[in-house]
mmCIF file of C-alpha atoms in Angstrom:
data_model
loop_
_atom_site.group_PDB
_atom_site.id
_atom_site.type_symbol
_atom_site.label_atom_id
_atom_site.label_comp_id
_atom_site.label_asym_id
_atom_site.label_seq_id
_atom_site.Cartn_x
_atom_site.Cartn_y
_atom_site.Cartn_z
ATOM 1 C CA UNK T 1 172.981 39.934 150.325
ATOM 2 C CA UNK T 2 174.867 36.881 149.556
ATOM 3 C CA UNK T 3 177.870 35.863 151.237
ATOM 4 C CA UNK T 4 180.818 34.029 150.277
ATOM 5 C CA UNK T 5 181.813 30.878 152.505
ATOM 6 C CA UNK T 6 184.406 30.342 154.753
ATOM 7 C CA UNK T 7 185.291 27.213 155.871
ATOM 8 C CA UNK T 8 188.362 26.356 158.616
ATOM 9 C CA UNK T 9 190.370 23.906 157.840
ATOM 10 C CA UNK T 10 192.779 23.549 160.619
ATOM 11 C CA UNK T 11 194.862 26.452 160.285
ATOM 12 C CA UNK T 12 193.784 27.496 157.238
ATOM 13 C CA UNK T 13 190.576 28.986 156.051
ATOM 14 C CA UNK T 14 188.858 28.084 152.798
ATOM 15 C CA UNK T 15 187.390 30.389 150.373
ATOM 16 C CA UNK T 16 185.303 28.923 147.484
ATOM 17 C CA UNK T 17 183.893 32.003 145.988
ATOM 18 C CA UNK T 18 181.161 29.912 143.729
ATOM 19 C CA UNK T 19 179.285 32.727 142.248
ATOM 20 C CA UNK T 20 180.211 35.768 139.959
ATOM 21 C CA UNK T 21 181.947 38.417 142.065
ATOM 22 C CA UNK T 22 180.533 41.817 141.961
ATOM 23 C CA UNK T 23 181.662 44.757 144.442
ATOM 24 C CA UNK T 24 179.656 44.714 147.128
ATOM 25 C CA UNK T 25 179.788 40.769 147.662
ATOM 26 C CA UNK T 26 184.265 40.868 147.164
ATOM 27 C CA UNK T 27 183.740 44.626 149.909
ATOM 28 C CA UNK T 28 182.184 41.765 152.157
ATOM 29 C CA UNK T 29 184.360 39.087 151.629
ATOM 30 C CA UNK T 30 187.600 41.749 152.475
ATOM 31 C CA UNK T 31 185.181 42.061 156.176
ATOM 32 C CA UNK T 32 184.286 38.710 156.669
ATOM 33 C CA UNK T 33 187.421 37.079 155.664
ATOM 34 C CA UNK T 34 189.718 39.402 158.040
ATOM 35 C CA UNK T 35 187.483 39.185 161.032
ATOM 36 C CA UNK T 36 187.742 35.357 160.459
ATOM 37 C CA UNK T 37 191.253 35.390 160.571
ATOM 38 C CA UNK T 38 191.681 37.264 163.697
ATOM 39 C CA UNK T 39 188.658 35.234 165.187
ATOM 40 C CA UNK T 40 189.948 31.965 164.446
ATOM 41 C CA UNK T 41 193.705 32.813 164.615
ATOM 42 C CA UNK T 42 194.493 31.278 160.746
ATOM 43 C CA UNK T 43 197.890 31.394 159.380
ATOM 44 C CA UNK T 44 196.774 30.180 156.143
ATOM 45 C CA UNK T 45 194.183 31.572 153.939
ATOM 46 C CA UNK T 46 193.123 29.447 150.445
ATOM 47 C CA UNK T 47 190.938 31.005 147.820
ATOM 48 C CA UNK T 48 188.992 29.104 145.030
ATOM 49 C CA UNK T 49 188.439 30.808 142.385
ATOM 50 C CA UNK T 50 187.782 28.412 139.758
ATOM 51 C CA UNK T 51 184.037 29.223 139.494
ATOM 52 C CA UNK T 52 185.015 32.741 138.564
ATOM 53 C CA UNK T 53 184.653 33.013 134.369
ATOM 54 C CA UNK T 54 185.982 36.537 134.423
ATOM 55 C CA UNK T 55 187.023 39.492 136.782
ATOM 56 C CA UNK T 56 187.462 43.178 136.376
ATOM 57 C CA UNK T 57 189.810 45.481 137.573
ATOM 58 C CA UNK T 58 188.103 45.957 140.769
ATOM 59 C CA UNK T 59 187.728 42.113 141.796
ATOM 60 C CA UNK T 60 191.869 42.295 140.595
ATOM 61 C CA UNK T 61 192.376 44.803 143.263
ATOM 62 C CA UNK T 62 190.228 43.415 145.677
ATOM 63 C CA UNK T 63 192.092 40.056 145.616
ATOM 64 C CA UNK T 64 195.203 41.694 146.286
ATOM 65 C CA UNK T 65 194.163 43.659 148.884
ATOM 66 C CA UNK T 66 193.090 40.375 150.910
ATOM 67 C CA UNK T 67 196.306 38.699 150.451
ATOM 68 C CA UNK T 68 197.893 42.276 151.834
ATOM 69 C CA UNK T 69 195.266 42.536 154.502
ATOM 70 C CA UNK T 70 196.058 38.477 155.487
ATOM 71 C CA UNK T 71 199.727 39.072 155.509
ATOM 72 C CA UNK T 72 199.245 42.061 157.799
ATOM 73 C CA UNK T 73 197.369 40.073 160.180
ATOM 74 C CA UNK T 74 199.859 36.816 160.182
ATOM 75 C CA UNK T 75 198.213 34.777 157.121
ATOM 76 C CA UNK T 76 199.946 33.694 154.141
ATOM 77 C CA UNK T 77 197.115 33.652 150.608
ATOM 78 C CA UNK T 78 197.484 31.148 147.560
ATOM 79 C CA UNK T 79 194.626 31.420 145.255
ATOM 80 C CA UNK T 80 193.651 28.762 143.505
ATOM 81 C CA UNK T 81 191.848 27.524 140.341
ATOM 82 C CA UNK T 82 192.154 30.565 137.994
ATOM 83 C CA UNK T 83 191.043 30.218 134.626
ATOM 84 C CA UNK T 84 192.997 30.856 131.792
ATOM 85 C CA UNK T 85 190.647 33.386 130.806
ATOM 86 C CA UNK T 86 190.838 35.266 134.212
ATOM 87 C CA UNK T 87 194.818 35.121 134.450
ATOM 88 C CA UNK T 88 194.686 36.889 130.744
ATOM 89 C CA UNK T 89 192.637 39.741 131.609
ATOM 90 C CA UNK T 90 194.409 40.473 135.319
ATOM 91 C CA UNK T 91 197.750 40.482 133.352
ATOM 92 C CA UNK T 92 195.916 42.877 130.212
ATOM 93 C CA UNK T 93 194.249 44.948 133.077
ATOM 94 C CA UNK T 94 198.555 45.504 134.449
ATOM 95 C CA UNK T 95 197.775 43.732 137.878
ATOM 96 C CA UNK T 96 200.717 41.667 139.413
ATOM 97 C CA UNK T 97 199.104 40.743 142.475
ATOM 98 C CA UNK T 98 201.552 41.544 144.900
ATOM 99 C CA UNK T 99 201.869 38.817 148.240
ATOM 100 C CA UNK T 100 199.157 36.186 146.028
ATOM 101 C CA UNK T 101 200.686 33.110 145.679
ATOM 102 C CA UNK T 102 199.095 30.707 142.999
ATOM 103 C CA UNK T 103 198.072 26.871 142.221
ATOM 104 C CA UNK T 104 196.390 24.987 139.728
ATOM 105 C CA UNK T 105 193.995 23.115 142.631
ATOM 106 C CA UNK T 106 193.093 22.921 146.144
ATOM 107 C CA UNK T 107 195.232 20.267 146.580
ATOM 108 C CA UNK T 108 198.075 21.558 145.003
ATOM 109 C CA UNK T 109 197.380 25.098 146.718
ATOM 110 C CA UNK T 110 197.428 23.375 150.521
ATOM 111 C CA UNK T 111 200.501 21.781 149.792
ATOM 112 C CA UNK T 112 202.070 24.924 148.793
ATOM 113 C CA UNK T 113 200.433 26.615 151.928
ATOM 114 C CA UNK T 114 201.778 23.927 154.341
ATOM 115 C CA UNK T 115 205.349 24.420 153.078
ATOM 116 C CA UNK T 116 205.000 28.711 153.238
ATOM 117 C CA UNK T 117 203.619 27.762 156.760
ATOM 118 C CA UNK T 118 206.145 25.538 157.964
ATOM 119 C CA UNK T 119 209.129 27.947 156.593
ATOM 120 C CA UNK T 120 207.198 30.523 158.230
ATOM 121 C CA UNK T 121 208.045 28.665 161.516
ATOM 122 C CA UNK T 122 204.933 27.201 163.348
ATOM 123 C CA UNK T 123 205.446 29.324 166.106
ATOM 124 C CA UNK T 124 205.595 32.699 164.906
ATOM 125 C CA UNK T 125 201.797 33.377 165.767
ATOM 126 C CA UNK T 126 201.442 35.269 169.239
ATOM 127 C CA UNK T 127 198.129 34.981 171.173
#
């Protein structure tokens, strides 16, 4: 099965989810992505989804539970890159994405991620 990268940046981790989601690949991206935040200690999590074309209700849910699951475990989300096409159906389809914070870019998504962080307080992570 495929499998969606992860890259650390720092603090952070980057998602670029580059191929159509379907179920069992966004199920394994909710596994990999939480045991790579405890393993590497992130308090930042960015996902790129500007590859994405179009999402269902499922891959809606899915993206909020990650940005619930990152908060529980000391990680603040912004997804980035959402095409106008995607944003339209998750808003038809009656999902607010609770906890997901949003950006136009990678750029402007770490900048928005640094400043979450650093209100956050840059010690608030225990070891």
């Amino acid at each position: 099965m495929d499998r969606v990268p992860i890259l650390r940046l720092g603090d952070c981790l980057l998602v670029t989810v580059q191929v159509d989601m379907h179920d069992e690949l966004a199920m394994a991206l909710q596994d990999d992505l939480t045991n790579k935040i405890v393993a590497t200690k992130a308090r930042g999590v960015l996902i790129d989804i500007s590859a994405l074309e179009m999402v269902d209700s499922f891959i809606g849910r899915m993206l909020g539970n990650i940005a619930a699951m990152s908060r529980i475990l000391d990680a603040q989300t912004v997804v980035v890159g959402m095409q106008p096409a995607v944003a339209i159906t998750l808003v038809e389809l009656g999902l607010s994405l609770p906890g997901v914070r949003t950006a136009l870019n990678v750029d402007a998504g770490l900048a928005l991620l640094r400043r979450m962080l650093d209100r956050s307080g840059a010690g608030s992570h225990v070891d």
